[in-house]
Coordinates of C-alpha atoms in Angstrom, one line a residue:
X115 CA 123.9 117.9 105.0
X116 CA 122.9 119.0 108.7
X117 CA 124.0 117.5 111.2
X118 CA 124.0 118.0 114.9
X119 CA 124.7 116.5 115.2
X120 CA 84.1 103.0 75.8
X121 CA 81.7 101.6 71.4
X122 CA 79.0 102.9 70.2
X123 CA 78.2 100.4 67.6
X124 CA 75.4 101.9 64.7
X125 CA 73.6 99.4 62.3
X126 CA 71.7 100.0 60.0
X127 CA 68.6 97.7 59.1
X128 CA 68.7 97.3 55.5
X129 CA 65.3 95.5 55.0
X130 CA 63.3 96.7 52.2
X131 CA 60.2 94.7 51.8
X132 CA 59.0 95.0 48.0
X133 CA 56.1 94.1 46.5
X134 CA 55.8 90.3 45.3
X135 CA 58.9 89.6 47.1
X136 CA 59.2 86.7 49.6
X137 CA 61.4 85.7 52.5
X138 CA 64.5 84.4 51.2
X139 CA 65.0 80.4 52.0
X140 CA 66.0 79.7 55.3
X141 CA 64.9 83.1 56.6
X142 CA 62.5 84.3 59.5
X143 CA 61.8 87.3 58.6
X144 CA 63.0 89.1 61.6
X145 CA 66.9 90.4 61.0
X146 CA 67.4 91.3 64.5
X147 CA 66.8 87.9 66.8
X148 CA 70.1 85.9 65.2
X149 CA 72.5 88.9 66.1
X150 CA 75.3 88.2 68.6
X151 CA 74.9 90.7 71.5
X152 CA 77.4 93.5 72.1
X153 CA 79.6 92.6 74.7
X154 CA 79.9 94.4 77.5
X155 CA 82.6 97.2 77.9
X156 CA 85.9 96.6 80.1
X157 CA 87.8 99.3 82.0
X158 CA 91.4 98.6 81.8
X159 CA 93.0 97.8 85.2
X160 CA 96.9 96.9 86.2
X161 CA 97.6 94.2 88.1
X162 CA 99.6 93.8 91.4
X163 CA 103.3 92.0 89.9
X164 CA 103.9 94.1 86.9
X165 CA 106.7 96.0 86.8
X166 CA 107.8 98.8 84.5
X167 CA 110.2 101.2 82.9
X168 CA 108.2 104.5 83.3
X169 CA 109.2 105.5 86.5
X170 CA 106.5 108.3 87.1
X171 CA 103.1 107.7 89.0
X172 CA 100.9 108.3 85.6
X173 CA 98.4 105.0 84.6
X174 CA 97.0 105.7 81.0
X175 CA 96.7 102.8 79.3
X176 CA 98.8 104.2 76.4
X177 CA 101.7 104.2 78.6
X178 CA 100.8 100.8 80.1
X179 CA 103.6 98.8 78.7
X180 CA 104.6 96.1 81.7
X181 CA 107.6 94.0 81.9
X182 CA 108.7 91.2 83.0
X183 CA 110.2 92.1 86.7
X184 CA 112.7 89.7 86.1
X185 CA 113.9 92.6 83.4
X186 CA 115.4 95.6 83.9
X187 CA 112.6 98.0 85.2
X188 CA 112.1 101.1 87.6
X189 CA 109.3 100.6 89.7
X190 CA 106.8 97.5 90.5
X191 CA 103.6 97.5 91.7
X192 CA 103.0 95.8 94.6
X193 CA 99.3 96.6 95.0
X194 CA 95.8 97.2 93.8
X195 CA 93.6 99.6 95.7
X196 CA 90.3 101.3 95.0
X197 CA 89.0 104.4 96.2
X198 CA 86.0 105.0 98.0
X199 CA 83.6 106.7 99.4
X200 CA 83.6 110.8 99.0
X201 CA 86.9 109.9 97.3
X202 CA 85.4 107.8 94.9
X203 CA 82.0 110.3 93.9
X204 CA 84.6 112.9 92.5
X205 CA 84.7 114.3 89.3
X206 CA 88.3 113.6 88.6
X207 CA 90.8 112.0 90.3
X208 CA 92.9 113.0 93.2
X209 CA 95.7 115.0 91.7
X210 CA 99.1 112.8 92.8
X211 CA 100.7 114.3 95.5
X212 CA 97.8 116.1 96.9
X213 CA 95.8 115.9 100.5
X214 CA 93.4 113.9 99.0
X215 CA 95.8 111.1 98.0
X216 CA 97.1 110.3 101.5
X217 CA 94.9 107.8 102.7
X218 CA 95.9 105.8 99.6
X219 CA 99.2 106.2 100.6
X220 CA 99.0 105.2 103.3
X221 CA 97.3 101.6 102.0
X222 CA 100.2 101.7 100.7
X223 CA 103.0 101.9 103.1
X224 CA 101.0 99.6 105.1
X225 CA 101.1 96.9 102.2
X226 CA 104.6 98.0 101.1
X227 CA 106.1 96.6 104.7
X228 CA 104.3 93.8 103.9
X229 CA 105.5 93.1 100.3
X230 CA 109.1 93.8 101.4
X231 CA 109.4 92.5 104.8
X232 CA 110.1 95.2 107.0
X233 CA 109.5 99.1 106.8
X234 CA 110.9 99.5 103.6
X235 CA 111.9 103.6 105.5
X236 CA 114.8 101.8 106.5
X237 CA 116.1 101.0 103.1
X238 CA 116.8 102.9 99.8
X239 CA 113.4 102.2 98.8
X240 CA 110.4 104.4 98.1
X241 CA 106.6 104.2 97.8
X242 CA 104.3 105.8 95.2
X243 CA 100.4 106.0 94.4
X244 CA 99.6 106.3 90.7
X245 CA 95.8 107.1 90.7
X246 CA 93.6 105.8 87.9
X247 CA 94.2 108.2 84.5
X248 CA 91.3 111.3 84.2
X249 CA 89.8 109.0 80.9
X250 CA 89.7 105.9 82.8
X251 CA 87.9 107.6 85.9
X252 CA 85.6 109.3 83.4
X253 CA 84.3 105.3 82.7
X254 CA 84.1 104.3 85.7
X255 CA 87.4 102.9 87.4
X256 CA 88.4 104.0 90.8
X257 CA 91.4 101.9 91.3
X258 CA 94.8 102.8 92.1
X259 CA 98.7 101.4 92.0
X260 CA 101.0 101.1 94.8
X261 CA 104.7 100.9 93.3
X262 CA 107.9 100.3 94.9
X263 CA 111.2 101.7 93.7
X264 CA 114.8 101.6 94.6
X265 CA 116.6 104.5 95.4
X266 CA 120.2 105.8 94.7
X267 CA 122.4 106.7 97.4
X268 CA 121.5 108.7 100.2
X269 CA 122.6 112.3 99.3
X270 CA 124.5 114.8 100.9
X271 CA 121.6 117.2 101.8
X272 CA 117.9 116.4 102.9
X273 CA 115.7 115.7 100.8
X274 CA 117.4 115.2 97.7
X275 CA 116.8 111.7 96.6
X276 CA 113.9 110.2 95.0
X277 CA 115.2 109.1 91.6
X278 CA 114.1 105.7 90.8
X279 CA 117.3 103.6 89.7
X280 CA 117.1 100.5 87.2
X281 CA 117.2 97.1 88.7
X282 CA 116.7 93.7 87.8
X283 CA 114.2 91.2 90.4
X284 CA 111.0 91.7 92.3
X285 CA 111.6 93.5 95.6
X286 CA 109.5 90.9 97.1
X287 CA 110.6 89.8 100.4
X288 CA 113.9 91.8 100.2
X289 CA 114.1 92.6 103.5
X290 CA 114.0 89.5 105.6
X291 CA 117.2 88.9 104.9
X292 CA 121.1 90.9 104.5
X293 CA 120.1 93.1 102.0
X294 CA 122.3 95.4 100.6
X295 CA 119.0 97.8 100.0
X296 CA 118.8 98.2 104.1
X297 CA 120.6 101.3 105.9
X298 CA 123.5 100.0 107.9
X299 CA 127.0 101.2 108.7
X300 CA 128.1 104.1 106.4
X301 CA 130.8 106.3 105.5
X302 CA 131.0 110.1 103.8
X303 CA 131.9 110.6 101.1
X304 CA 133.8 113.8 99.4
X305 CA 130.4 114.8 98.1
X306 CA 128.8 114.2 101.3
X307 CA 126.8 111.0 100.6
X308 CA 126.4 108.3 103.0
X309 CA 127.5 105.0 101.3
X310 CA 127.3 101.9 103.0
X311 CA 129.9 99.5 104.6
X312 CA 130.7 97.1 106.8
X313 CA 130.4 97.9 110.4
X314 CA 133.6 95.9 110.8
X315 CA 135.2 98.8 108.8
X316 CA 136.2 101.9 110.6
X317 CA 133.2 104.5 109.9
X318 CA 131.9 107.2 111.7
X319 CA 127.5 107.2 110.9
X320 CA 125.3 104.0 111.4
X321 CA 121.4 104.2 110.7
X322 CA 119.3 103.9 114.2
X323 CA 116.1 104.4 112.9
X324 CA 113.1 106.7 112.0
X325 CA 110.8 109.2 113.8
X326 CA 107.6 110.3 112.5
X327 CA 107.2 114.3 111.8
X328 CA 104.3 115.9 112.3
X329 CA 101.8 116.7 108.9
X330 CA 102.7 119.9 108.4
X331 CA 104.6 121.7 105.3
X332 CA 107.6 120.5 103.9
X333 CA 109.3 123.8 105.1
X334 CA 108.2 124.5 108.4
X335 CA 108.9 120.4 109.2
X336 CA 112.5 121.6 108.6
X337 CA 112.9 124.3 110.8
X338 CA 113.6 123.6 113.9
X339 CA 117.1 121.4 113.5
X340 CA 117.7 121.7 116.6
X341 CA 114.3 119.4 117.7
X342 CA 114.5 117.4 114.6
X343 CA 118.3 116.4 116.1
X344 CA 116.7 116.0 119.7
X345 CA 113.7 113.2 118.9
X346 CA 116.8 111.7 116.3
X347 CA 118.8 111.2 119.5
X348 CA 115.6 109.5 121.0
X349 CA 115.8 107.1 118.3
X350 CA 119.6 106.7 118.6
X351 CA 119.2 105.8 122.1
X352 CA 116.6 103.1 122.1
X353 CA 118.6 101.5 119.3
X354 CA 122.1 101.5 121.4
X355 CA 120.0 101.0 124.7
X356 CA 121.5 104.1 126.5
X357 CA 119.4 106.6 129.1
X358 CA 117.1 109.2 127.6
X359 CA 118.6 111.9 130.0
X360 CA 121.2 115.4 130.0
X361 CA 123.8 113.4 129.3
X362 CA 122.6 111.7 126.0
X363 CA 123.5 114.7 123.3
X364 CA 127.4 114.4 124.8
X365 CA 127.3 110.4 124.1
X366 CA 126.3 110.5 120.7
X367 CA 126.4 113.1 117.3
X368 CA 123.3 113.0 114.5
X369 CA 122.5 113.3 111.2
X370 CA 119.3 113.1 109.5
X371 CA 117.2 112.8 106.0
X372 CA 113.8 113.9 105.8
X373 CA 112.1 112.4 102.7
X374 CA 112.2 114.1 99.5
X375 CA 110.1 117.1 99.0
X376 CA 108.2 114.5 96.4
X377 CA 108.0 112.0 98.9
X378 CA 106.7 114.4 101.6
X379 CA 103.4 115.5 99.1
X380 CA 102.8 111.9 98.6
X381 CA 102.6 111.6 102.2
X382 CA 106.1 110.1 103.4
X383 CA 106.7 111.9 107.1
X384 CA 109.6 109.5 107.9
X385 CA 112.8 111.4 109.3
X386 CA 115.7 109.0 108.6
X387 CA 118.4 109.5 111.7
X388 CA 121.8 108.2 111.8
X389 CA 124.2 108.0 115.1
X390 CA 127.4 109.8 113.6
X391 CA 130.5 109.9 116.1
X392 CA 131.6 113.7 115.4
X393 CA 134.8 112.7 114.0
X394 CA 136.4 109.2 115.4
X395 CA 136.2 105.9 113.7
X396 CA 134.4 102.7 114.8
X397 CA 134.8 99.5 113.9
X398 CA 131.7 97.7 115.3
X399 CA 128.0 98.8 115.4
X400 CA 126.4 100.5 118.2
X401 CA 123.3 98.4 118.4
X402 CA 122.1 97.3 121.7
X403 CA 125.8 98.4 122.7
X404 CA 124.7 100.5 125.7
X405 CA 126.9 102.7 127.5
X406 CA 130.0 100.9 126.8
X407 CA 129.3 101.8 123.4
X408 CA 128.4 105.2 123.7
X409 CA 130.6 106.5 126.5
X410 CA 130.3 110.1 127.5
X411 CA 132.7 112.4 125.6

């Protein structure tokens, strides 16, 4: 952890007119005009409100196997899109996690806060695009799935989390109220997760908010601690409601979490911050707590 701080259907016509014989009873003649017409073709599509047990971003309909969300799944989709444009007159698909996939994301994450009432950045949750399958953009479809997932702990070094964990329940709406899912007061553990608590508790990190890093690679967005710790107290200062000036970095410690290396391709730039007090315990939360709450040390 840092810190600082498709059928082709063939007939054939079997209509062999002999000599001397007539038109059977009934008959017109013509063995084509009573024929049902073929019906047309359908490209398979997901809806927005399945949910399901595969966890990765893949949509062939073999693996298309929806459950209830009311079950035990791993991720839910949340969303329909469609891609357009040049987008759209491509070959294949965009590959997941590539450049060409972030303006889907971001549909996404836009819809996402939506879905779950609130930036869902702010919770263990996470946001994926699973883009239609290379057969099913071969016939035509263009669509693509926004899914939502909940996330395990937050780990002991950036970037390591984006496992999707079994739950049980739409995420719908989870946000607008106490949910457990949101970032709050939290404690270390001996492994160096964060795991959440009651701000009533004595604890020593409580989440302030998120800043958005530049689109740049995963690496070189990690370089600079020192900056990523500086904007971090930004964020930790608007939340307690203390001055932006010299003396902020000796009222309050970071730490951060950038997203997962998976979660930066798909186009995730949100750098978690948390206000950690460098060692002493508090036993109420820092919000809007201005100066009293973050005396100079």
């Amino acid at each position: 952890m840092r810190r600082w701080w498709g059928v082709m259907v063939s007939a054939v016509l079997l209509g062999a007119a002999l000599s001397g014989c007539g038109t059977p009873s009934g008959a017109d003649g013509d063995l084509t005009d009573d024929w049902r017409p073929v019906a047309e073709a359908r490209q398979f599509a997901p809806q927005a409100g399945e949910c399901h047990v595969i966890a990765e971003p893949t949509s062939y309909l073999t693996s298309h196997q929806p459950v209830d969300c009311a079950k035990t799944h791993l991720v839910e989709t949340f969303h329909i899109g469609a891609f357009t444009g040049a987008l759209a007159a491509r070959p294949i698909p965009p590959r997941v996690g590539s450049s060409a996939m972030r303006s889907a994301f971001a549909e996404c994450d836009s819809r996402a806060k939506e879905f779950v009432g609130g930036d869902w950045r702010g919770a263990r949750l996470s946001v994926q695009v699973a883009p239609t399958s290379p057969d099913g953009w071969a016939g035509g479809s263009r669509w693509f799935r926004c899914d939502i997932f909940e996330l395990d702990a937050v780990g002991g070094v950036n970037g390591d989390n984006d496992r999707a964990i079994a739950r049980a329940g739409s995420l719908r709406g989870v946000l607008k109220g106490s949910s457990p899912l949101v970032y709050r007061c939290m404690e270390e553990d001996e492994w160096g997760r964060l795991l959440p608590i009651a701000c009533t508790e004595p604890h020593r990190f409580e989440f302030a908010g998120i800043w958005a890093a530049p689109d740049q690679s995963y690496a070189d967005a990690q370089q600079d601690e020192d900056a990523v710790h500086a904007k971090c107290r930004t964020v930790i200062a608007r939340y307690a409601k203390v001055p932006v000036d010299g003396m902020l970095r000796y009222r309050t410690g970071t730490t951060y979490r950038f997203p997962s290396a998976e979660a930066w391709a798909r186009g995730d730039r949100g750098v978690r911050c948390w206000f950690w007090s460098g060692g002493r315990k508090l036993t109420r939360s820092i919000a809007g707590g201005g100066t009293k709450a973050l005396p100079v040390n």
